[in-house]
CSV table of C-alpha atoms (C1' of nucleotides) in Angstrom, one decimal:
chain,number,residue,atom,x,y,z
V,736,MET,CA,35.8,218.0,28.6
V,737,ARG,CA,34.4,216.5,25.7
V,738,SER,CA,35.1,212.9,25.5
V,739,VAL,CA,34.9,209.6,28.5
V,740,ALA,CA,36.5,206.3,28.4
V,741,LEU,CA,35.4,203.6,29.9
V,742,ALA,CA,38.1,201.4,31.2
V,743,VAL,CA,36.8,197.5,31.5
V,744,HIS,CA,38.8,194.5,32.9
V,745,GLU,CA,38.3,191.8,34.7
V,746,GLN,CA,35.5,191.0,37.6
V,747,VAL,CA,34.3,194.5,36.6
V,748,THR,CA,30.5,194.8,37.6
V,749,LEU,CA,27.1,195.2,35.4
V,750,LEU,CA,26.2,198.3,36.9
V,751,GLU,CA,28.2,200.7,36.9
V,752,VAL,CA,29.3,200.4,33.0
V,753,ALA,CA,25.7,200.3,33.0
V,754,THR,CA,25.5,203.5,34.9
V,755,ALA,CA,28.2,205.3,32.5
V,756,TYR,CA,27.2,204.0,30.0
V,757,GLU,CA,23.8,205.3,30.6
V,758,VAL,CA,24.9,208.6,32.1
V,759,PHE,CA,27.7,209.4,29.0
V,760,GLY,CA,27.2,206.6,26.4
V,761,VAL,CA,23.4,207.6,25.4
V,762,ASP,CA,23.3,211.0,23.4
V,763,ARG,CA,20.2,212.3,24.3
V,764,GLY,CA,20.1,215.7,22.8
V,765,LEU,CA,19.2,217.5,26.1
V,766,THR,CA,21.9,219.6,24.7
V,767,PRO,CA,24.3,219.9,21.6
V,768,GLU,CA,27.2,218.3,21.9
V,769,TRP,CA,26.8,215.5,24.3
V,770,TYR,CA,29.7,213.2,24.8
V,771,ASP,CA,32.5,211.0,23.0
V,772,PHE,CA,32.1,207.7,25.1
V,773,ALA,CA,34.6,205.1,24.0
V,774,VAL,CA,34.8,201.9,26.0
V,775,CYS,CA,38.5,200.6,27.0
V,776,GLY,CA,39.7,197.0,27.7
V,777,ALA,CA,40.6,193.7,26.4
V,778,GLU,CA,38.6,192.3,23.1
V,779,GLY,CA,36.3,190.0,25.5
V,780,THR,CA,36.6,190.9,28.9
V,781,PRO,CA,33.8,189.5,30.5
V,782,VAL,CA,31.0,192.3,32.5
V,783,GLY,CA,29.6,191.3,35.6
V,784,GLY,CA,29.8,188.0,34.9
V,785,TRP,CA,27.8,187.7,31.5
V,786,PHE,CA,28.7,189.8,28.9
V,787,GLN,CA,31.8,189.5,27.0
V,788,ALA,CA,32.9,193.7,26.0
V,789,ARG,CA,32.7,193.8,21.8
V,790,LYS,CA,35.8,195.2,19.7
V,791,PRO,CA,36.6,197.8,22.9
V,792,ARG,CA,39.7,200.7,22.0
V,793,GLY,CA,42.8,199.4,24.0
V,794,LEU,CA,43.7,200.2,27.6
V,795,ASP,CA,46.5,202.6,25.7
V,796,THR,CA,44.2,205.1,24.5
V,797,LEU,CA,42.3,205.0,28.0
V,798,ALA,CA,45.0,208.5,28.4
V,799,ALA,CA,43.3,210.5,24.9
V,800,ALA,CA,40.1,210.9,26.5
V,801,ASP,CA,39.3,213.8,28.8
V,802,THR,CA,37.9,212.1,31.4
V,803,VAL,CA,38.3,208.0,32.2
V,804,VAL,CA,36.0,206.6,34.6
V,805,VAL,CA,37.6,203.3,36.4
V,806,PRO,CA,34.5,200.9,37.6
V,807,ALA,CA,34.5,198.7,40.2
V,808,CYS,CA,37.5,195.7,40.6
V,809,GLY,CA,36.1,192.7,41.8
V,810,ASP,CA,38.7,190.7,43.9
V,811,VAL,CA,39.8,194.3,46.5
V,812,THR,CA,42.2,191.8,48.3
V,813,ARG,CA,44.7,191.5,45.6
V,814,ASP,CA,46.4,194.6,43.5
V,815,PRO,CA,44.5,195.7,40.8
V,816,PRO,CA,46.3,194.9,36.6
V,817,THR,CA,49.3,196.6,36.4
V,818,ASP,CA,48.0,197.8,33.1
V,819,LEU,CA,44.6,199.1,34.0
V,820,VAL,CA,47.4,200.7,36.8
V,821,GLU,CA,49.3,202.6,34.8
V,822,ALA,CA,47.1,203.5,31.9
V,823,VAL,CA,44.8,204.9,34.8
V,824,ARG,CA,48.6,206.8,35.5
V,825,ALA,CA,49.1,208.1,32.7
V,826,ALA,CA,45.9,209.6,31.3
V,827,TYR,CA,46.1,211.4,34.7
V,828,ASP,CA,49.8,212.5,34.0
V,829,GLY,CA,48.0,213.8,30.3
V,830,GLY,CA,45.0,216.4,31.6
V,831,ALA,CA,43.1,213.9,31.6
V,832,ARG,CA,39.9,213.6,35.0
V,833,VAL,CA,40.2,210.4,36.9
V,834,VAL,CA,36.6,209.4,38.4
V,835,SER,CA,36.3,206.7,40.1
V,836,ILE,CA,32.7,204.5,40.7
V,837,CYS,CA,32.9,202.4,44.0
V,838,THR,CA,36.1,200.2,44.6
V,839,GLY,CA,37.4,201.5,41.6
V,840,ALA,CA,39.4,204.0,43.8
V,841,PHE,CA,41.5,200.8,45.1
V,842,VAL,CA,42.8,201.3,41.1
V,843,LEU,CA,43.8,205.6,41.5
V,844,ALA,CA,44.8,204.2,44.6
V,845,ALA,CA,47.4,201.8,43.7
V,846,ALA,CA,48.6,204.6,40.4
V,847,GLY,CA,48.9,206.8,43.6
V,848,LEU,CA,45.9,209.0,42.6
V,849,LEU,CA,44.6,209.8,45.8
V,850,ASP,CA,47.0,210.1,48.1
V,851,GLY,CA,47.3,213.3,50.2
V,852,ARG,CA,43.9,213.8,48.6
V,853,ARG,CA,40.2,212.9,50.1
V,854,ALA,CA,38.9,210.2,48.4
V,855,THR,CA,35.1,207.1,49.2
V,856,THR,CA,35.0,204.2,48.5
V,857,HIS,CA,31.6,201.6,49.3
V,858,TRP,CA,32.0,201.2,52.5
V,859,LEU,CA,32.3,197.9,53.4
V,860,TYR,CA,35.8,197.7,51.7
V,861,ALA,CA,36.3,201.8,53.0
V,862,GLU,CA,38.9,200.3,56.2
V,863,ARG,CA,41.0,198.4,53.4
V,864,LEU,CA,41.4,201.2,51.5
V,865,ALA,CA,42.8,203.1,54.7
V,866,GLU,CA,44.5,200.4,55.9
V,867,ARG,CA,46.5,200.2,52.0
V,868,HIS,CA,47.1,203.6,51.6
V,869,PRO,CA,48.1,204.8,55.2
V,870,ASN,CA,48.3,208.8,53.2
V,871,VAL,CA,44.3,208.5,51.8
V,872,HIS,CA,42.1,210.1,53.7
V,873,VAL,CA,38.7,207.7,53.1
V,874,ASP,CA,36.2,209.7,54.0
V,875,PRO,CA,33.0,206.0,54.2
V,876,GLY,CA,30.4,208.9,54.8
V,877,VAL,CA,29.7,210.6,51.6
V,878,LEU,CA,28.4,210.0,48.4
V,879,TYR,CA,31.0,211.0,46.6
V,880,VAL,CA,34.3,213.9,46.7
V,881,ASP,CA,34.6,215.8,44.3
V,882,GLU,CA,38.4,216.6,44.3
V,883,GLY,CA,38.8,218.6,41.2
V,884,ARG,CA,40.6,216.5,38.6
V,885,ILE,CA,40.3,213.3,40.9
V,886,LEU,CA,36.1,211.9,42.4
V,887,THR,CA,35.9,208.8,43.6
V,888,SER,CA,32.6,208.1,45.0
V,889,ALA,CA,31.2,204.7,47.1
V,890,GLY,CA,29.3,201.5,46.2
V,891,LYS,CA,26.1,201.2,43.4
V,892,ALA,CA,24.7,203.9,43.0
V,893,ALA,CA,26.1,206.2,44.2
V,894,GLY,CA,28.1,206.5,40.9
V,895,MET,CA,25.3,207.8,39.1
V,896,ASP,CA,25.4,210.6,42.5
V,897,LEU,CA,28.3,211.0,40.8
V,898,CYS,CA,28.3,211.1,36.8
V,899,LEU,CA,25.1,213.6,38.0
V,900,HIS,CA,27.6,215.9,39.3
V,901,ILE,CA,30.2,215.4,36.4
V,902,VAL,CA,27.3,216.3,34.3
V,903,ARG,CA,26.0,218.7,35.7
V,904,LEU,CA,29.7,220.4,36.2
V,905,ASP,CA,29.5,220.3,32.2
V,906,HIS,CA,26.4,221.1,31.4
V,907,GLY,CA,25.5,222.7,34.1
V,908,MET,CA,22.4,222.3,36.2
V,909,ALA,CA,19.0,221.9,33.8
V,910,VAL,CA,21.0,219.2,31.6
V,911,ALA,CA,21.8,217.7,34.7
V,912,ASN,CA,18.0,218.2,35.5
V,913,ALA,CA,16.3,216.9,32.6
V,914,LEU,CA,18.6,213.8,32.2
V,915,ALA,CA,17.9,213.1,35.9
V,916,ARG,CA,14.6,213.0,34.8
V,917,ARG,CA,15.2,211.2,31.8
V,918,LEU,CA,16.4,208.3,34.0
V,919,VAL,CA,14.0,208.0,37.2
V,920,VAL,CA,16.5,209.3,39.5
V,921,PRO,CA,17.1,212.2,42.0
V,922,PRO,CA,18.7,215.4,40.4
V,923,HIS,CA,20.9,216.5,43.4
V,924,ARG,CA,22.1,214.4,46.1
V,925,SER,CA,25.7,215.5,46.8
V,926,GLY,CA,28.6,214.4,47.9
V,927,GLY,CA,31.7,215.4,48.6
V,928,GLN,CA,33.9,218.9,49.6
V,929,ALA,CA,31.6,220.9,52.2
V,930,GLN,CA,28.5,218.3,51.0
V,931,PHE,CA,27.5,215.2,53.4
V,932,ILE,CA,25.5,213.5,53.5
V,933,PRO,CA,25.1,209.6,56.8
V,934,ALA,CA,25.3,207.3,54.5
V,935,PRO,CA,22.4,204.8,55.1
V,936,MET,CA,25.0,202.2,56.6
V,937,ALA,CA,27.9,203.9,58.3
V,938,SER,CA,27.7,202.5,62.2
V,939,ALA,CA,28.1,205.2,65.3
V,940,ARG,CA,31.5,202.9,65.8
V,941,GLU,CA,32.3,204.8,62.2
V,942,ASN,CA,31.0,208.3,62.9
V,943,PRO,CA,30.1,208.9,66.4
V,944,LEU,CA,28.5,211.5,64.9
V,945,ALA,CA,25.9,209.4,63.0
V,946,ASP,CA,23.1,210.1,65.7
V,947,VAL,CA,23.1,213.9,65.7
V,948,LEU,CA,23.7,214.3,61.8
V,949,THR,CA,20.0,212.5,62.1
V,950,TRP,CA,18.7,214.6,64.4
V,951,ALA,CA,19.8,217.6,63.0
V,952,ILE,CA,18.1,216.2,59.6
V,953,ALA,CA,15.0,216.1,61.1
V,954,ARG,CA,14.7,219.5,62.6
V,955,LEU,CA,15.9,221.9,59.3
V,956,ASP,CA,12.6,224.1,60.1
V,957,GLN,CA,14.3,225.5,62.9
V,958,PRO,CA,16.6,227.5,63.7
V,959,LEU,CA,19.2,225.0,65.4
V,960,ALA,CA,23.1,226.7,66.2
V,961,VAL,CA,26.0,224.9,66.8
V,962,GLU,CA,25.5,225.4,70.3
V,963,ASP,CA,22.2,223.3,69.9
V,964,LEU,CA,23.8,220.5,68.1
V,965,ALA,CA,27.0,220.0,70.8
V,966,ARG,CA,24.5,220.0,73.0
V,967,GLU,CA,22.4,217.0,71.4
V,968,ALA,CA,26.1,215.4,70.8
V,969,LYS,CA,27.0,216.0,74.3
V,970,MET,CA,30.5,217.4,73.7
V,971,SER,CA,31.5,221.0,73.8
V,972,SER,CA,30.9,223.4,70.4
V,973,ARG,CA,34.8,223.0,70.4
V,974,ASN,CA,35.0,219.8,70.5
V,975,LEU,CA,32.1,218.9,67.7
V,976,ALA,CA,33.8,221.4,65.3
V,977,ARG,CA,37.2,219.3,65.5
V,978,HIS,CA,34.8,215.9,64.5
V,979,PHE,CA,32.8,218.2,62.3
V,980,ASN,CA,36.2,218.7,60.6
V,981,ALA,CA,38.1,214.8,61.1
V,982,VAL,CA,34.8,213.1,59.4
V,983,ALA,CA,32.7,215.5,57.0
V,984,GLY,CA,36.4,217.6,56.1
V,985,THR,CA,33.4,220.6,57.4
V,986,THR,CA,32.5,223.1,60.0
V,987,PRO,CA,29.3,222.4,61.6
V,988,SER,CA,27.5,226.0,60.4
V,989,GLN,CA,28.4,225.4,56.9
V,990,TRP,CA,27.3,221.2,56.8
V,991,LEU,CA,24.7,222.6,59.1
V,992,LEU,CA,23.7,225.7,55.8
V,993,THR,CA,24.3,222.7,53.2
V,994,GLN,CA,21.5,220.7,54.5
V,995,ARG,CA,19.3,223.1,54.4
V,996,LEU,CA,20.0,224.3,51.2
V,997,HIS,CA,19.5,220.5,50.2
V,998,ARG,CA,16.3,221.2,51.7
V,999,ALA,CA,15.3,224.2,49.6
V,1000,GLN,CA,15.8,222.6,45.7
V,1001,GLU,CA,13.5,219.9,47.3
V,1002,LEU,CA,10.9,222.1,48.5
V,1003,LEU,CA,11.4,224.0,45.7
V,1004,GLU,CA,11.4,221.7,42.7
V,1005,THR,CA,8.7,219.3,44.6
V,1006,THR,CA,6.1,222.2,45.8
V,1007,ASP,CA,4.9,225.7,45.4
V,1008,ASP,CA,5.6,227.9,48.8
V,1009,SER,CA,6.9,230.9,48.5
V,1010,VAL,CA,10.8,231.8,48.3
V,1011,GLU,CA,9.7,233.1,52.4
V,1012,LEU,CA,8.1,229.3,53.1
V,1013,VAL,CA,10.5,227.8,52.2
V,1014,ALA,CA,13.7,229.6,54.0
V,1015,ALA,CA,11.3,229.3,56.6
V,1016,ARG,CA,10.5,225.8,56.5
V,1017,THR,CA,14.6,224.7,55.7
V,1018,GLY,CA,14.6,227.0,59.0
V,1019,MET,CA,17.6,229.3,57.2
V,1020,GLY,CA,14.8,232.8,58.5
V,1021,THR,CA,14.4,235.3,56.1
V,1022,ALA,CA,14.3,234.8,52.1
V,1023,ALA,CA,16.7,237.3,51.8
V,1024,THR,CA,19.4,234.4,53.8
V,1025,LEU,CA,18.3,232.4,51.5
V,1026,ARG,CA,18.1,234.4,48.5
V,1027,ARG,CA,21.8,234.8,49.1
V,1028,HIS,CA,22.9,231.9,50.2
V,1029,PHE,CA,20.7,229.6,47.6
V,1030,SER,CA,22.3,231.4,44.6
V,1031,ARG,CA,26.1,231.5,46.1
V,1032,ALA,CA,26.2,227.8,46.2
V,1033,VAL,CA,23.6,226.4,43.7
V,1034,GLY,CA,24.8,229.3,41.2
V,1035,VAL,CA,21.8,230.7,40.5
V,1036,PRO,CA,18.6,232.1,42.6
V,1037,PRO,CA,15.9,230.5,44.0
V,1038,ASP,CA,13.4,231.5,41.6
V,1039,THR,CA,15.5,231.1,39.0
V,1040,TYR,CA,15.7,227.8,39.6
V,1041,ARG,CA,12.3,226.8,40.3
V,1042,ARG,CA,11.6,227.6,36.5
V,1043,THR,CA,14.4,225.8,35.2
V,1044,PHE,CA,13.1,222.2,37.5
V,1045,ARG,CA,10.2,223.4,35.9
V,1046,LEU,CA,11.5,223.0,32.7
V,1047,GLY,CA,13.6,220.2,32.5
V,1048,GLN,CA,10.9,218.2,33.6
V,1049,GLY,CA,8.7,219.1,30.8
V,1050,VAL,CA,11.3,217.8,28.9
V,1051,SER,CA,11.1,214.9,29.2
O,553,DA,C1',24.6,250.4,51.7
O,554,DA,C1',27.1,250.4,55.5
O,555,DA,C1',27.3,249.7,60.4
O,556,DA,C1',26.9,248.0,64.9
O,557,DC,C1',26.3,243.4,67.2
O,558,DT,C1',26.1,238.3,67.0
O,559,DA,C1',27.4,233.6,65.6
O,560,DT,C1',30.7,230.5,64.2
O,561,DC,C1',36.0,229.1,63.6
O,562,DC,C1',40.5,227.7,64.8
O,563,DG,C1',44.8,228.0,66.5
O,564,DC,C1',46.4,227.9,71.4
O,565,DC,C1',47.1,225.9,76.0
O,566,DA,C1',46.2,222.8,80.1
O,567,DG,C1',43.7,219.0,82.2
O,568,DA,C1',42.3,214.9,82.3
G,451,DC,C1',54.8,210.0,76.4
G,452,DG,C1',50.7,210.5,72.7
G,453,DT,C1',45.9,211.3,72.3
G,454,DC,C1',41.3,213.3,73.5
G,455,DT,C1',38.8,217.1,75.6
G,456,DG,C1',36.3,221.9,77.6
G,457,DG,C1',38.2,226.6,77.2
G,458,DC,C1',39.8,231.5,75.8
G,459,DG,C1',40.5,234.9,72.3
G,460,DG,C1',41.5,237.3,68.0
G,461,DA,C1',40.2,237.0,63.6
G,462,DT,C1',36.1,236.5,60.6
G,463,DA,C1',31.8,235.5,57.9
G,464,DG,C1',26.8,236.4,58.5
G,465,DT,C1',23.0,238.9,60.5
G,466,DT,C1',20.0,242.7,60.8
DNA sequence: AAAACTATCCGCCAGA
DNA sequence: CGTCTGGCGGATAGTT
């Protein structure tokens, strides 16, 4: 996945174009080969109402890229431009990985790429997306969703998280962490699949579990069991599991484990606590348990992760 | 390293 | 009737 094409079109917003450009378009020498980055669209397309795309490649060249990034389409009440939808469809059919930021998900949905898949978009438009495209499993509560060749992200800044996630997939964690350090953003805020972060704006109506999740995150240092969550949620564990699957696409214990591992990563990055202590402070019990889960989820053992991260800091 | 032990998940059914 | 909920038990993943 070495070439990235960014689709610009009418009403595209500045931040998202900038996000993709900063991540994929600037070679900071972090790894021998960075991405071949191209902007595709019509000459003079206004960007964010302030700038104009200069000498972009045509939309028809989208399909040539390994990865296609689709930023927000300004007006979601109208159908996205047909030529854009078709170009995205063609790119996907040609084997490209397709990524949307914010309401760019509407373009992917219009191209039929999201049917039967989990996806996300800006929380403000999640309901509209679900209405317009009933076959899409819209999850308004995550930063991004990784469905393999289709990746969608929530509003604005979450696009950065997804772009970093892609760099992590392509170049590994060390490079992604070094880049995050250069950009001065958190190195890893996880998005889709088994991972779930309660969206700050998620209302109790959208996500009846939001309170329980927040409650649990505040007590991560304790060995919480699923039963404890159920009690807090005032429902049976059976029902809690059901809601978890519906809202987060995962099980209570899986979600809990993911949160613990996030906290562990954070502690490894920011403290000198021993792995035993990190295990205790993340409610993982023993170091052995932490090591096993950490290695499987992150890919490297805790000690290696800490060393790698420290190295990444040195690069800046 | 394996076996006993525990917690969790999930399909199914029944009741509200 | 469709939807939501709780409980049961086999299967399985995780822990000691």
